[in-house]
Short mmCIF file of C-alpha atoms in Angstrom, two decimals:
data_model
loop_
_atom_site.label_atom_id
_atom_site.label_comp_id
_atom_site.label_asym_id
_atom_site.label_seq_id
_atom_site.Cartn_x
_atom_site.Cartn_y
_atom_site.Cartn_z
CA UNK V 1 53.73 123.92 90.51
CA UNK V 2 54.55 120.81 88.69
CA UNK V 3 55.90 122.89 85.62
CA UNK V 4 58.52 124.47 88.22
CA UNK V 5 59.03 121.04 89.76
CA UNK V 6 60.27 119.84 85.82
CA UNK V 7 62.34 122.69 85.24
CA UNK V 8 64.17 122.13 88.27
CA UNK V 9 64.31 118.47 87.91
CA UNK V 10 65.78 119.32 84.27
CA UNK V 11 68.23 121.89 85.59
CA UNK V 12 69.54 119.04 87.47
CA UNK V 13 70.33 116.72 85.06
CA UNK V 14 72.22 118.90 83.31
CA UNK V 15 74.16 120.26 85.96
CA UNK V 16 77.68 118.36 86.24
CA UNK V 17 77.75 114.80 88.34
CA UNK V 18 79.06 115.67 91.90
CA UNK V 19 81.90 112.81 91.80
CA UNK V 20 80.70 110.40 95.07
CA UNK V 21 83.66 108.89 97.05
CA UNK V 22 82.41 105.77 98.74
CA UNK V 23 83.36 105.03 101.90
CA UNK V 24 83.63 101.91 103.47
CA UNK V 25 82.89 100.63 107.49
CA UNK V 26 81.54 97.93 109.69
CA UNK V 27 77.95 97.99 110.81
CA UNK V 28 78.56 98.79 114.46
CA UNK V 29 77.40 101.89 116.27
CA UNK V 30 80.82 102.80 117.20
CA UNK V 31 82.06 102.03 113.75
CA UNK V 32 79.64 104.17 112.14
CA UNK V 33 80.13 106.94 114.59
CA UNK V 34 83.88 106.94 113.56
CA UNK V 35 83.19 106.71 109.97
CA UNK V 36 80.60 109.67 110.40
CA UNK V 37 83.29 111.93 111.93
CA UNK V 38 85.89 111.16 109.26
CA UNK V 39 83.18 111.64 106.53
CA UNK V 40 82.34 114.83 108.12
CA UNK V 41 85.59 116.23 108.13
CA UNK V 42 86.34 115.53 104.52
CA UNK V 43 83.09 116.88 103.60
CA UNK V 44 84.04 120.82 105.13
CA UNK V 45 87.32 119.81 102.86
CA UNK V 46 86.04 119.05 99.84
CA UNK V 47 82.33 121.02 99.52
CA UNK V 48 82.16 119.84 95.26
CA UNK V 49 82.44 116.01 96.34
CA UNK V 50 79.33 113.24 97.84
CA UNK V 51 79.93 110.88 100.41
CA UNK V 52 78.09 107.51 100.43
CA UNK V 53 78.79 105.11 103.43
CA UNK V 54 78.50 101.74 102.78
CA UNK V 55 78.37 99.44 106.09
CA UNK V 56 79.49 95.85 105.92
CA UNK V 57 79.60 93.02 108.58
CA UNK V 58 83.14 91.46 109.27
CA UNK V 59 84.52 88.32 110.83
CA UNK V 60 84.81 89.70 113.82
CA UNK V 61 81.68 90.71 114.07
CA UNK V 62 80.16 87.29 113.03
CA UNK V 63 81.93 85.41 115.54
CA UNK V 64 80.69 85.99 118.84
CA UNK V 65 80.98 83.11 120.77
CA UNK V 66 84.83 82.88 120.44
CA UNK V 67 87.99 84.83 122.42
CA UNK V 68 89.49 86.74 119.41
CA UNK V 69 92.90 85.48 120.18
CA UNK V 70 91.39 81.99 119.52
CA UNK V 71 90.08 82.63 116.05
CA UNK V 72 93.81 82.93 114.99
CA UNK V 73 92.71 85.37 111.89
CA UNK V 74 94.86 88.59 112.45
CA UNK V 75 92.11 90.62 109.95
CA UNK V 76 89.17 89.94 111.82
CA UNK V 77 87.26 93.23 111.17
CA UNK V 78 88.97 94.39 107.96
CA UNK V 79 89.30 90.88 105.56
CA UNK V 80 85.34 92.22 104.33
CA UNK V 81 86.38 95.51 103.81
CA UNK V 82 89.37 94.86 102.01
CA UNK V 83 87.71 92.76 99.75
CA UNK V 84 85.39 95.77 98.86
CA UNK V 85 87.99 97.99 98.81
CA UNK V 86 89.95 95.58 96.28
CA UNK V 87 87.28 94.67 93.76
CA UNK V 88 86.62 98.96 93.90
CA UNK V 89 82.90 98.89 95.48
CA UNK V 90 84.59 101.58 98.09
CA UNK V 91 87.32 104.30 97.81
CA UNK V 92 88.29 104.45 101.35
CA UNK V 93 87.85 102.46 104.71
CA UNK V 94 87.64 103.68 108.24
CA UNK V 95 89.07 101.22 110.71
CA UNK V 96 90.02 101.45 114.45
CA UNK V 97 93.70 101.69 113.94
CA UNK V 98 94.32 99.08 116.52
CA UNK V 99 91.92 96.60 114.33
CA UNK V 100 94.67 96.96 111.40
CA UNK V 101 97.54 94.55 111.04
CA UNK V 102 101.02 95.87 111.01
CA UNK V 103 101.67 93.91 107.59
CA UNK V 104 98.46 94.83 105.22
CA UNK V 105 97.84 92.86 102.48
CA UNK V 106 99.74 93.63 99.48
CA UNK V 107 98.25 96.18 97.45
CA UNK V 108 96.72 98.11 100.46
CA UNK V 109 97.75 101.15 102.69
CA UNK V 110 97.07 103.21 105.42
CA UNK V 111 96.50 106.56 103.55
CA UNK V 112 95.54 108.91 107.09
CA UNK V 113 95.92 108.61 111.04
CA UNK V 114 93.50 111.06 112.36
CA UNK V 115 94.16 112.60 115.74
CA UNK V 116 94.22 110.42 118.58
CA UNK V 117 91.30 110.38 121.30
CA UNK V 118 92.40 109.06 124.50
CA UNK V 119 94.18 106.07 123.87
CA UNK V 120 93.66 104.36 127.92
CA UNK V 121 91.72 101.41 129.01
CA UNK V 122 88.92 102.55 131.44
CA UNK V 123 86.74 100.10 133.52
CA UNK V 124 83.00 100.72 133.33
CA UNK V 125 81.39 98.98 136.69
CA UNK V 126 78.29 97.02 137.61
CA UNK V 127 75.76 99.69 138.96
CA UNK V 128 76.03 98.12 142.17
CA UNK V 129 79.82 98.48 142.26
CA UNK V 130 79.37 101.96 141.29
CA UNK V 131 82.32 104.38 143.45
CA UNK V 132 84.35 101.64 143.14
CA UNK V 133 87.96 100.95 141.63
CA UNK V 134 89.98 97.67 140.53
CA UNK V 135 91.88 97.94 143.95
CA UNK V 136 88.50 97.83 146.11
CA UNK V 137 86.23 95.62 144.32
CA UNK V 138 85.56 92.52 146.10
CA UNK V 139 88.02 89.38 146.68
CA UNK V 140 87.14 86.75 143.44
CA UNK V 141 85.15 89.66 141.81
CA UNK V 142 84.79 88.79 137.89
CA UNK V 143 86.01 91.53 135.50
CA UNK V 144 85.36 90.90 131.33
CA UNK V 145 87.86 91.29 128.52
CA UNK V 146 88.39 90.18 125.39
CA UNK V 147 91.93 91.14 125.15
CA UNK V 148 95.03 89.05 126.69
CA UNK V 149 97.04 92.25 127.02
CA UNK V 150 94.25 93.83 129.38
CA UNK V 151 94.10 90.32 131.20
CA UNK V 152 97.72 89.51 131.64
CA UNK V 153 98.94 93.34 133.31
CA UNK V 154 95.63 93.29 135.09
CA UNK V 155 95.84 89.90 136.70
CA UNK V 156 99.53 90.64 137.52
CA UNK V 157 98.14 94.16 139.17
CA UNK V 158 95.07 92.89 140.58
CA UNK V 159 95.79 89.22 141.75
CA UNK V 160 92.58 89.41 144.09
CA UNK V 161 90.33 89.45 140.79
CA UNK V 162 89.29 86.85 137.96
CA UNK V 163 89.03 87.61 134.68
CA UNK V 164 86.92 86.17 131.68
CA UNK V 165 86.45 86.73 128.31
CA UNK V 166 83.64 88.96 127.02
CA UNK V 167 82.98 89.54 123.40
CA UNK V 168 80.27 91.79 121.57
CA UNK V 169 79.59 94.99 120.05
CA UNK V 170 80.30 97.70 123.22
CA UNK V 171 76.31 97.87 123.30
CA UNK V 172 75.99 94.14 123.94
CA UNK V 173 79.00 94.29 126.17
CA UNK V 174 77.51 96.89 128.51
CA UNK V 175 74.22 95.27 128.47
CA UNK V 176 75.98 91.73 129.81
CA UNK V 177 77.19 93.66 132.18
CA UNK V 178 74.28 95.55 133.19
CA UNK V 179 71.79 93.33 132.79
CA UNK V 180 73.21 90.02 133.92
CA UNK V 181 75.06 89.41 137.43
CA UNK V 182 78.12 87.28 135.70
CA UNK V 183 80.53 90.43 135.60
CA UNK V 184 81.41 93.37 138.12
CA UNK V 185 83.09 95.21 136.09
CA UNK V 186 84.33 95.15 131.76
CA UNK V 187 87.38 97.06 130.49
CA UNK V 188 87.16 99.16 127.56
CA UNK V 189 88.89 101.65 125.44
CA UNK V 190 88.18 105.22 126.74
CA UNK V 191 88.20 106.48 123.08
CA UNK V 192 85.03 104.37 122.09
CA UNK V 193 82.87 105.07 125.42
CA UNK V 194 83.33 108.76 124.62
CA UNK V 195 82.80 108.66 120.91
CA UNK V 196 79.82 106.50 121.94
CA UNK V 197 78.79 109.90 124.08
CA UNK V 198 79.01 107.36 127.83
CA UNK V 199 81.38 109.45 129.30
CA UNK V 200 79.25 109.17 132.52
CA UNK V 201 80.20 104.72 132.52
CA UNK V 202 83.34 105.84 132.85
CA UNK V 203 84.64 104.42 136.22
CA UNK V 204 87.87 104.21 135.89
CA UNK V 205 90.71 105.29 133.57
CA UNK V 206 93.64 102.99 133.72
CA UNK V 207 97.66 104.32 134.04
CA UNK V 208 100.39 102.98 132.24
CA UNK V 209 101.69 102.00 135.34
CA UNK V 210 98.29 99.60 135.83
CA UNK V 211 97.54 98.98 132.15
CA UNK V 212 99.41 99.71 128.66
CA UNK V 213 97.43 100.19 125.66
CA UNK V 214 97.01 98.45 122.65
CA UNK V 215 99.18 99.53 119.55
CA UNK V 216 97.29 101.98 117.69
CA UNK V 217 94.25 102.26 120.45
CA UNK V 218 92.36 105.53 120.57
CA UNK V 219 93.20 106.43 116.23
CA UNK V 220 91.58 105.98 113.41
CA UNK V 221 93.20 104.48 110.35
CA UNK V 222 91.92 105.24 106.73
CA UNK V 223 92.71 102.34 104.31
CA UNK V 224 92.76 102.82 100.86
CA UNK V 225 94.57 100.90 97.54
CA UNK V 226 98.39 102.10 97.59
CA UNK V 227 97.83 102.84 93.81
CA UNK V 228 95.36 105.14 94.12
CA UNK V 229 97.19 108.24 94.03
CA UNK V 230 93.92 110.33 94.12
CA UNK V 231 92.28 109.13 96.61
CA UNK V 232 95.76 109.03 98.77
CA UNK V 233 96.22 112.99 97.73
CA UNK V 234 92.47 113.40 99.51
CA UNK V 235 92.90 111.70 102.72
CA UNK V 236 96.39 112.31 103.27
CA UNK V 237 95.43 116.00 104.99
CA UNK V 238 93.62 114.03 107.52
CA UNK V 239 97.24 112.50 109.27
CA UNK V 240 97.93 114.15 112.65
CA UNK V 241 101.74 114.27 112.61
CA UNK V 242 102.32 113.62 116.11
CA UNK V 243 99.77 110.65 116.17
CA UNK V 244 101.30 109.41 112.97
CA UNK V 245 104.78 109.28 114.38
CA UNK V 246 103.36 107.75 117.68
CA UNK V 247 101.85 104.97 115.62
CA UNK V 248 104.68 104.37 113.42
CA UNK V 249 106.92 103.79 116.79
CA UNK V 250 104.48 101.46 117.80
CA UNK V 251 103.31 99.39 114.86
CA UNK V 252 107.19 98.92 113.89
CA UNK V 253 107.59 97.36 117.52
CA UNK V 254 104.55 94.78 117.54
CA UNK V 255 105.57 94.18 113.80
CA UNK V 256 109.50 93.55 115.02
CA UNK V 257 108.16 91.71 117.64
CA UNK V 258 105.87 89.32 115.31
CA UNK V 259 103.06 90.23 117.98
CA UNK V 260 99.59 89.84 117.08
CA UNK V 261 96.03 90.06 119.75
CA UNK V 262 97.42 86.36 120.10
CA UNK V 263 99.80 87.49 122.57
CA UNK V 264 99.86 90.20 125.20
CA UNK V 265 101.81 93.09 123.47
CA UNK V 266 101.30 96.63 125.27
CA UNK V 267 102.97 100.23 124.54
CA UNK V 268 102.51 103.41 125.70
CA UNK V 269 103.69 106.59 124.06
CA UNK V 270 104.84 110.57 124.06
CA UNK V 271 105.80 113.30 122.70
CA UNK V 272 107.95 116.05 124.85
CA UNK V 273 110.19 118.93 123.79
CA UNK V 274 111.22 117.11 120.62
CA UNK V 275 111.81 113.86 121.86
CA UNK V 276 109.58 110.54 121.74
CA UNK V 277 109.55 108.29 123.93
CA UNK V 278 108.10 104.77 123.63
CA UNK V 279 107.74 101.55 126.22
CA UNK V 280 106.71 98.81 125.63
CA UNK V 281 106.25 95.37 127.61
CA UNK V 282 105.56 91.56 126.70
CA UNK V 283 103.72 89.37 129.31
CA UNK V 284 102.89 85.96 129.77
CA UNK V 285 99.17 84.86 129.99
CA UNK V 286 98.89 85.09 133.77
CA UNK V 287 101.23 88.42 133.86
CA UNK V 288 103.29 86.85 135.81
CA UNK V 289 106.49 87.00 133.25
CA UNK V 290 107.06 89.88 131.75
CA UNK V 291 109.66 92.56 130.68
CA UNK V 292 109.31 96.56 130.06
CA UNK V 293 111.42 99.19 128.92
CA UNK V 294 111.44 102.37 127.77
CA UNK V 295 113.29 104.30 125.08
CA UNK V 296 113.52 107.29 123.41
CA UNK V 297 114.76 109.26 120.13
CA UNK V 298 114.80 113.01 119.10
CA UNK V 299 112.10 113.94 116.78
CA UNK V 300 110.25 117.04 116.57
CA UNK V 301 106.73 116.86 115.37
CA UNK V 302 107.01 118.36 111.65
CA UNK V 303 104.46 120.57 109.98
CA UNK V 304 102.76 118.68 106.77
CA UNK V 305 104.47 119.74 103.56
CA UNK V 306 104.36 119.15 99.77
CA UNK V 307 106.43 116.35 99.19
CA UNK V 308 107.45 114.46 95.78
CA UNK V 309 106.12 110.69 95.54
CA UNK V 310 108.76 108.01 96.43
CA UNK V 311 109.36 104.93 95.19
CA UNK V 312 108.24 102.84 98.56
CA UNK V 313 106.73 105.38 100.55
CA UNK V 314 105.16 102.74 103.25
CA UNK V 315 106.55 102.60 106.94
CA UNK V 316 104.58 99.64 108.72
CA UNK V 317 101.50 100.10 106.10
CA UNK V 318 101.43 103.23 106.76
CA UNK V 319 101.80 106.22 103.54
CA UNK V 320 102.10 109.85 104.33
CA UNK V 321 104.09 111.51 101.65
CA UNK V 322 102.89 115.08 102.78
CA UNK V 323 105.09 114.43 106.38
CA UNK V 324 108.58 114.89 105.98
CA UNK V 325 110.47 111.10 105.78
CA UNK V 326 113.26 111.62 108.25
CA UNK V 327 110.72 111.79 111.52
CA UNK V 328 108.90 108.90 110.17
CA UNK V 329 111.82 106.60 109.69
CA UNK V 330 113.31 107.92 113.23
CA UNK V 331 110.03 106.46 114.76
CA UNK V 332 110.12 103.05 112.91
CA UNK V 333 113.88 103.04 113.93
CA UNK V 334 112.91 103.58 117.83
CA UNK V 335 110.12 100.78 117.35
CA UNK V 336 112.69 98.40 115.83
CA UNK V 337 115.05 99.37 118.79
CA UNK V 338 112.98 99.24 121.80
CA UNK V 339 111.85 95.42 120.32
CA UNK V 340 115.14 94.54 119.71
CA UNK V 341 116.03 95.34 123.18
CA UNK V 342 113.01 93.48 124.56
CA UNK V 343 114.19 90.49 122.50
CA UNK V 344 117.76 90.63 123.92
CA UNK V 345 115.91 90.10 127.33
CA UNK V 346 113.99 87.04 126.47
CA UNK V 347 111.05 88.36 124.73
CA UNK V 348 110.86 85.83 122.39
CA UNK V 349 110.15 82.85 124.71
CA UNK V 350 107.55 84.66 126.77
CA UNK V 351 106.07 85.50 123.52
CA UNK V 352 106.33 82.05 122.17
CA UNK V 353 105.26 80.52 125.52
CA UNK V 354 101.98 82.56 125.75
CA UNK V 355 101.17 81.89 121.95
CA UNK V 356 101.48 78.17 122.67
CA UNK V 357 99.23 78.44 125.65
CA UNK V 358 97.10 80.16 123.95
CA UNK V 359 96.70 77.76 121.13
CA UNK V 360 96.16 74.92 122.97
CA UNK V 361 93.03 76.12 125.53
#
């Protein structure tokens, strides 16, 4: 036995390295879910390479005890990461999308935008509000977020509820709910409570009409170092075109906007027979300023192709040199539009307003 065990062993040694791509994420269940999925897909891609995930804690995950728009740090969950990523300890990074500034450090890119998973807010109640909605929950009933964007079109919809800040893992935020009597209801992203498998806490998935999403929200978002041509040629299958030129709409209108999660910044987004359309909206803190509109441009959703490298292939962080250029710069233009509109209408000093307000609590 142990003779065959050597041989083997031997065999093994002299067989050529697999090359191991390292792949970087934050500790979180949800995080590592997301990595898991993206590692799994580039796996059935590339059967000669290894994987290793390497988890990390962030910022953001340190500070608990703190609304995120306070901390006034716009990388909360990625500075860690980034920092791995830039001293080479990983080759990639898997990131909500919504988690990633619409400037990146220089140095850094957004290699792939994997296919969007419902990108809505949904409201997961106490069990004893179970059946219920926003609408019919009781007068003065307290509903958690950590987000000002959730807050401001929420209190504007729902004037008959208060809502307070919640922070922690979704784990820790469902167990505060549960478990304590503080909250009847939290708001979440749809995407994480079914990537988390709790489809069944699902109470309530919010419209655009009640709530607009976050920029990004429901995507995934693989960083890697903008020089690293290899590793950029490996993810880069992973972009969903039509997510991709989604995203680009809406990161180029929170980036024209100079919007951050200091401010409530919402969008909402589709693609139909060719054409995009994107809204977007500003609010004050209480929601009760705010201005929407809605635009859209002609761009049909373009199969991946073999493209040349370009000198400056980024569009709001964002590189994806196997999707042909003109859609992409199309959707940054409608971004830079619809913000520029917004801005025409007074944008700027609701923006300015809330940020203030926001500082100063």
């Amino acid at each position: 036995m142990s003779g065959n065990g050597n041989a083997a062993a031997t065999a093994e040694e002299n067989s050529p390295k697999m090359r191991v791509i390292r792949v970087g994420t934050r500790k979180s269940q949800l995080a590592r879910i997301q990595t898991d999925s993206v590692v799994a897909t580039l796996k059935a891609l590339y059967p000669g390479l290894q994987f290793e995930i390497i988890a990390m804690s962030t910022t953001g995950d340190k500070i608990l005890d703190t609304a995120l728009s306070k901390i006034g740090e716009k990388s909360l969950f990625t500075k860690e990461l980034e920092h791995a990523l830039e001293k080479n300890e990983v080759d990639l990074v898997v990131h909500s999308l919504k988690d990633l500034p619409t400037v990146l450090p220089p140095g850094f890119t957004i290699g792939a935008i994997c296919k969007r998973e419902n990108p809505h807010d949904a409201v997961v109640f106490h069990p004893k509000f179970a059946g219920k909605t926003l609408e019919t929950l009781p007068e003065k009933s307290v509903v958690g977020t950590s987000s000002l964007r959730r807050a401001a079109q929420l209190q504007r919809k729902f004037p008959h509820l208060e809502f307070r800040s919640i922070r922690g893992n979704l784990n820790t935020r469902l167990r505060k709910l549960d478990e304590q009597q503080e909250f009847s209801a939290i708001i979440l992203a749809t995407a994480g409570l079914q990537r988390m498998g709790w489809h069944n806490r699902v109470g309530q998935i919010l419209h655009p009409e009640e709530c607009m999403y976050a920029v990004g929200q429901g995507a995934l978002g693989v960083e890697v170092r903008a020089k690293d041509q290899d590793i950029l040629d490996l993810v880069g299958v992973l972009h969903d075109p039509e997510t991709l030129l989604r995203c680009i709409a809406e990161r180029a209108f929170l980036r024209h906007l100079e919007g951050g999660c200091s401010v409530p910044v919402a969008v909402h987004t589709a693609m139909k027979d060719g054409q995009l359309y994107l809204t977007g909206g500003v609010w004050s803190l209480d929601g009760s300023d705010s201005i929407q509109e809605t635009m859209q441009a002609t761009i049909h959703v373009p199969a991946q192709h073999e493209d040349g490298p370009e000198d400056d292939p980024q569009l709001v962080g964002i590189t994806a040199r196997n999707i042909p250029r003109g859609p992409q710069l199309a959707a940054q233009n409608l971004g830079i539009s619809l913000a520029n509109l917004l801005l025409s209408k007074g944008a700027k000093n609701i923006l300015d307003v809330a940020r203030q307000l926001n500082d100063a609590h």
